[in-house]
Amino acid sequence: MPSPVTSRLQDQLDTITAQTRDLVQPERLAVTDNAVQELLATGIESRILPVGAQAPEFALPDAINGKIIRSSDLLAVGPVIVNFFRGRWCPYCMTELEAWQKLYPTVRERGALLIAVSPQLPRQNDFTVQQHGLTFPILSDAGAQLADKFGITYTVPEVMQRHYRSILVNIPFVNGDQSWRLPLPATFVISRSGQILFSEAHADHRVRPDPMDVLAAL
């Protein structure tokens, strides 16, 4: 049976998709749908770091104070849930982060930590924290370099670049570079020894891991 938390989260994501399909012209919807299929066809989902692999170490700035957060310091405290998100412009990402915010007390009760990582500039991540009331660290991964080490980075194709510009999503401005590199939305659980205990990412940004499955890996 699906868990209540999962049902609520996926129902919210499905509602976003349904509302989008009601409001957006079919030709614009087709651009996104085709891009998802083309990304899936690259085999990117098969290249993400799997369960059992050793997670790469990292040292990234926190959104609030710019302090460098090191994976070694986090893992000294407990296992870490790492959520990669595309940006605050993505309603699916924000819905997922708000769901994790509700679960954050449970994460801490289980002795674990939770961080979210995006290629956005620290200032943009700060906006994310403030606008959505997030209390767990949001880290900036410039150029999606850490995401690349986890095997989840891709370059937005030109047709989608034009689409984003047409809806006023300025990814180069938000990320502070012209690469158009983004991470797949992905969630990993890393044990205190650095081993990956849970690994899930989807080429379709409208699909996200079941939070209760993630928690079960703890």
Short mmCIF file of C-alpha atoms in Angstrom, two decimals:
data_model
loop_
_atom_site.label_atom_id
_atom_site.label_comp_id
_atom_site.label_asym_id
_atom_site.label_seq_id
_atom_site.Cartn_x
_atom_site.Cartn_y
_atom_site.Cartn_z
CA MET A 1 0.00 0.00 0.00
CA PRO A 2 1.36 3.48 -0.76
CA SER A 3 2.16 5.59 2.26
CA PRO A 4 0.03 8.66 3.07
CA VAL A 5 3.03 11.00 2.71
CA THR A 6 3.86 9.59 -0.71
CA SER A 7 0.27 9.84 -1.85
CA ARG A 8 0.05 13.44 -0.79
CA LEU A 9 3.32 14.40 -2.47
CA GLN A 10 2.71 12.57 -5.74
CA ASP A 11 -0.88 13.77 -5.82
CA GLN A 12 0.39 17.34 -5.54
CA LEU A 13 2.87 16.77 -8.34
CA ASP A 14 0.20 15.18 -10.51
CA THR A 15 -2.07 18.15 -9.82
CA ILE A 16 0.62 20.52 -11.08
CA THR A 17 0.90 18.45 -14.25
CA ALA A 18 -2.88 18.35 -14.75
CA GLN A 19 -3.23 22.10 -14.23
CA THR A 20 -0.40 22.74 -16.65
CA ARG A 21 -2.07 20.59 -19.29
CA ASP A 22 -5.31 22.53 -18.79
CA LEU A 23 -3.68 25.93 -19.13
CA VAL A 24 -0.83 25.53 -21.62
CA GLN A 25 -1.14 25.20 -25.39
CA PRO A 26 -0.61 21.65 -26.73
CA GLU A 27 2.37 22.69 -28.85
CA ARG A 28 4.14 24.06 -25.79
CA LEU A 29 3.35 20.94 -23.79
CA ALA A 30 4.82 18.88 -26.61
CA VAL A 31 8.16 20.69 -26.27
CA THR A 32 8.51 19.59 -22.65
CA ASP A 33 7.17 16.08 -23.25
CA ASN A 34 9.59 15.55 -26.16
CA ALA A 35 12.52 16.88 -24.13
CA VAL A 36 11.74 14.43 -21.32
CA GLN A 37 11.62 11.52 -23.75
CA GLU A 38 14.87 12.57 -25.43
CA LEU A 39 16.62 12.89 -22.07
CA LEU A 40 15.34 9.46 -21.03
CA ALA A 41 16.63 8.01 -24.31
CA THR A 42 20.18 9.13 -23.49
CA GLY A 43 20.27 6.49 -20.76
CA ILE A 44 21.10 9.04 -18.08
CA GLU A 45 19.05 7.20 -15.48
CA SER A 46 21.36 4.19 -15.80
CA ARG A 47 24.44 6.31 -15.09
CA ILE A 48 23.55 7.69 -11.66
CA LEU A 49 25.65 6.46 -8.74
CA PRO A 50 23.96 3.29 -7.47
CA VAL A 51 23.31 1.88 -4.03
CA GLY A 52 26.57 0.52 -2.67
CA ALA A 53 28.79 3.07 -4.42
CA GLN A 54 30.94 5.49 -2.46
CA ALA A 55 29.51 9.00 -2.51
CA PRO A 56 31.82 11.82 -3.61
CA GLU A 57 32.98 14.20 -0.93
CA PHE A 58 31.93 17.84 -1.19
CA ALA A 59 32.38 21.29 0.31
CA LEU A 60 29.68 23.74 -0.80
CA PRO A 61 28.45 27.15 0.43
CA ASP A 62 25.27 27.38 2.48
CA ALA A 63 22.54 29.74 1.25
CA ILE A 64 22.01 31.64 4.49
CA ASN A 65 25.49 32.60 5.64
CA GLY A 66 27.83 31.44 2.88
CA LYS A 67 29.53 29.03 5.30
CA ILE A 68 31.20 26.09 3.59
CA ILE A 69 29.41 22.87 4.47
CA ARG A 70 31.59 19.76 4.20
CA SER A 71 30.24 16.27 3.72
CA SER A 72 32.80 14.93 6.20
CA ASP A 73 31.38 17.18 8.93
CA LEU A 74 27.80 16.17 8.13
CA LEU A 75 28.60 12.45 8.13
CA ALA A 76 30.36 12.81 11.48
CA VAL A 77 26.90 13.61 12.87
CA GLY A 78 24.87 10.95 11.07
CA PRO A 79 23.66 9.66 7.70
CA VAL A 80 22.73 12.36 5.20
CA ILE A 81 19.82 12.66 2.78
CA VAL A 82 20.95 14.67 -0.25
CA ASN A 83 18.22 16.12 -2.48
CA PHE A 84 19.31 17.63 -5.79
CA PHE A 85 16.79 20.12 -7.23
CA ARG A 86 16.78 22.15 -10.44
CA GLY A 87 15.87 25.57 -9.04
CA ARG A 88 13.28 27.69 -7.33
CA TRP A 89 11.63 28.29 -10.74
CA CYS A 90 10.53 24.61 -10.81
CA PRO A 91 7.18 24.09 -9.01
CA TYR A 92 7.80 20.35 -8.75
CA CYS A 93 11.08 20.97 -6.93
CA MET A 94 9.51 23.42 -4.52
CA THR A 95 6.62 21.08 -3.78
CA GLU A 96 9.09 18.31 -3.04
CA LEU A 97 11.24 20.51 -0.78
CA GLU A 98 8.15 21.65 1.14
CA ALA A 99 7.23 17.98 1.64
CA TRP A 100 10.70 17.33 3.03
CA GLN A 101 10.37 20.34 5.29
CA LYS A 102 7.32 18.70 6.88
CA LEU A 103 9.31 15.49 7.32
CA TYR A 104 12.44 17.20 8.62
CA PRO A 105 11.59 16.53 12.30
CA THR A 106 11.29 12.82 11.45
CA VAL A 107 14.65 12.91 9.68
CA ARG A 108 16.28 14.40 12.77
CA GLU A 109 14.49 11.97 15.10
CA ARG A 110 16.15 9.15 13.17
CA GLY A 111 19.56 10.69 13.72
CA ALA A 112 20.00 11.80 10.13
CA LEU A 113 20.55 15.12 8.37
CA LEU A 114 18.95 16.54 5.23
CA ILE A 115 20.44 18.94 2.71
CA ALA A 116 19.24 20.19 -0.67
CA VAL A 117 21.64 21.10 -3.48
CA SER A 118 21.05 23.17 -6.62
CA PRO A 119 23.23 24.92 -9.22
CA GLN A 120 21.65 28.24 -8.30
CA LEU A 121 23.72 31.14 -7.04
CA PRO A 122 23.79 31.43 -3.22
CA ARG A 123 21.55 34.50 -3.45
CA GLN A 124 18.93 32.52 -5.39
CA ASN A 125 19.15 29.68 -2.89
CA ASP A 126 18.67 32.24 -0.12
CA PHE A 127 15.47 33.39 -1.85
CA THR A 128 14.39 29.74 -1.95
CA VAL A 129 14.93 29.34 1.79
CA GLN A 130 13.11 32.55 2.68
CA GLN A 131 10.14 32.11 0.35
CA HIS A 132 9.46 28.51 1.33
CA GLY A 133 10.37 28.57 5.02
CA LEU A 134 13.04 25.89 4.75
CA THR A 135 15.07 25.09 7.85
CA PHE A 136 17.52 22.55 6.43
CA PRO A 137 20.68 23.64 4.56
CA ILE A 138 20.41 24.61 0.90
CA LEU A 139 23.80 24.42 -0.82
CA SER A 140 25.02 25.97 -4.08
CA ASP A 141 26.68 23.61 -6.55
CA ALA A 142 28.26 26.01 -9.07
CA GLY A 143 28.22 24.58 -12.57
CA ALA A 144 26.50 21.45 -11.23
CA GLN A 145 29.95 19.99 -10.60
CA LEU A 146 28.90 17.86 -7.64
CA ALA A 147 25.77 16.72 -9.48
CA ASP A 148 28.07 15.61 -12.29
CA LYS A 149 30.01 13.39 -9.88
CA PHE A 150 26.72 11.74 -8.90
CA GLY A 151 26.02 11.11 -12.61
CA ILE A 152 22.89 13.25 -12.85
CA THR A 153 23.98 16.29 -14.89
CA TYR A 154 22.69 17.17 -18.36
CA THR A 155 22.70 20.19 -20.64
CA VAL A 156 19.31 21.70 -21.46
CA PRO A 157 18.77 21.31 -25.25
CA GLU A 158 18.34 24.42 -27.35
CA VAL A 159 14.63 23.88 -27.95
CA MET A 160 14.06 23.83 -24.17
CA GLN A 161 16.33 26.83 -23.71
CA ARG A 162 14.05 28.77 -26.05
CA HIS A 163 11.00 27.45 -24.21
CA TYR A 164 12.35 28.53 -20.82
CA ARG A 165 13.19 31.97 -22.16
CA SER A 166 9.66 32.28 -23.55
CA ILE A 167 8.21 31.70 -20.07
CA LEU A 168 10.77 34.03 -18.45
CA VAL A 169 12.84 31.33 -16.75
CA ASN A 170 16.36 32.72 -17.04
CA ILE A 171 18.51 29.78 -15.97
CA PRO A 172 21.89 31.41 -16.86
CA PHE A 173 20.97 34.37 -14.63
CA VAL A 174 19.74 32.19 -11.76
CA ASN A 175 22.78 29.90 -11.92
CA GLY A 176 25.35 32.56 -12.72
CA ASP A 177 26.77 30.82 -15.78
CA GLN A 178 25.93 30.22 -19.44
CA SER A 179 26.30 26.44 -19.44
CA TRP A 180 22.58 25.55 -19.14
CA ARG A 181 23.66 22.54 -17.06
CA LEU A 182 21.09 21.15 -14.63
CA PRO A 183 20.85 18.12 -12.37
CA LEU A 184 18.16 15.53 -12.67
CA PRO A 185 15.94 15.83 -9.62
CA ALA A 186 17.54 13.15 -7.45
CA THR A 187 17.69 11.87 -3.90
CA PHE A 188 20.51 9.96 -2.25
CA VAL A 189 21.00 8.65 1.26
CA ILE A 190 24.63 8.46 2.36
CA SER A 191 25.72 6.37 5.33
CA ARG A 192 28.22 7.65 7.89
CA SER A 193 30.90 5.61 6.10
CA GLY A 194 30.12 7.42 2.83
CA GLN A 195 28.30 4.53 1.16
CA ILE A 196 25.14 5.25 -0.83
CA LEU A 197 22.16 3.53 0.80
CA PHE A 198 19.43 4.96 -1.45
CA SER A 199 19.68 6.30 -5.00
CA GLU A 200 16.86 7.51 -7.22
CA ALA A 201 16.64 10.03 -10.05
CA HIS A 202 14.27 10.49 -12.96
CA ALA A 203 14.63 12.02 -16.39
CA ASP A 204 10.99 13.04 -16.04
CA HIS A 205 11.07 15.95 -13.59
CA ARG A 206 7.40 15.32 -12.78
CA VAL A 207 8.27 12.08 -10.97
CA ARG A 208 9.98 12.11 -7.57
CA PRO A 209 11.12 9.46 -5.07
CA ASP A 210 8.76 8.27 -2.39
CA PRO A 211 9.86 10.09 0.80
CA MET A 212 8.95 7.10 2.96
CA ASP A 213 11.20 4.85 0.84
CA VAL A 214 14.00 7.34 1.39
CA LEU A 215 13.41 7.34 5.14
CA ALA A 216 13.29 3.55 5.17
CA ALA A 217 16.90 3.51 3.93
CA LEU A 218 17.93 5.07 7.23
#
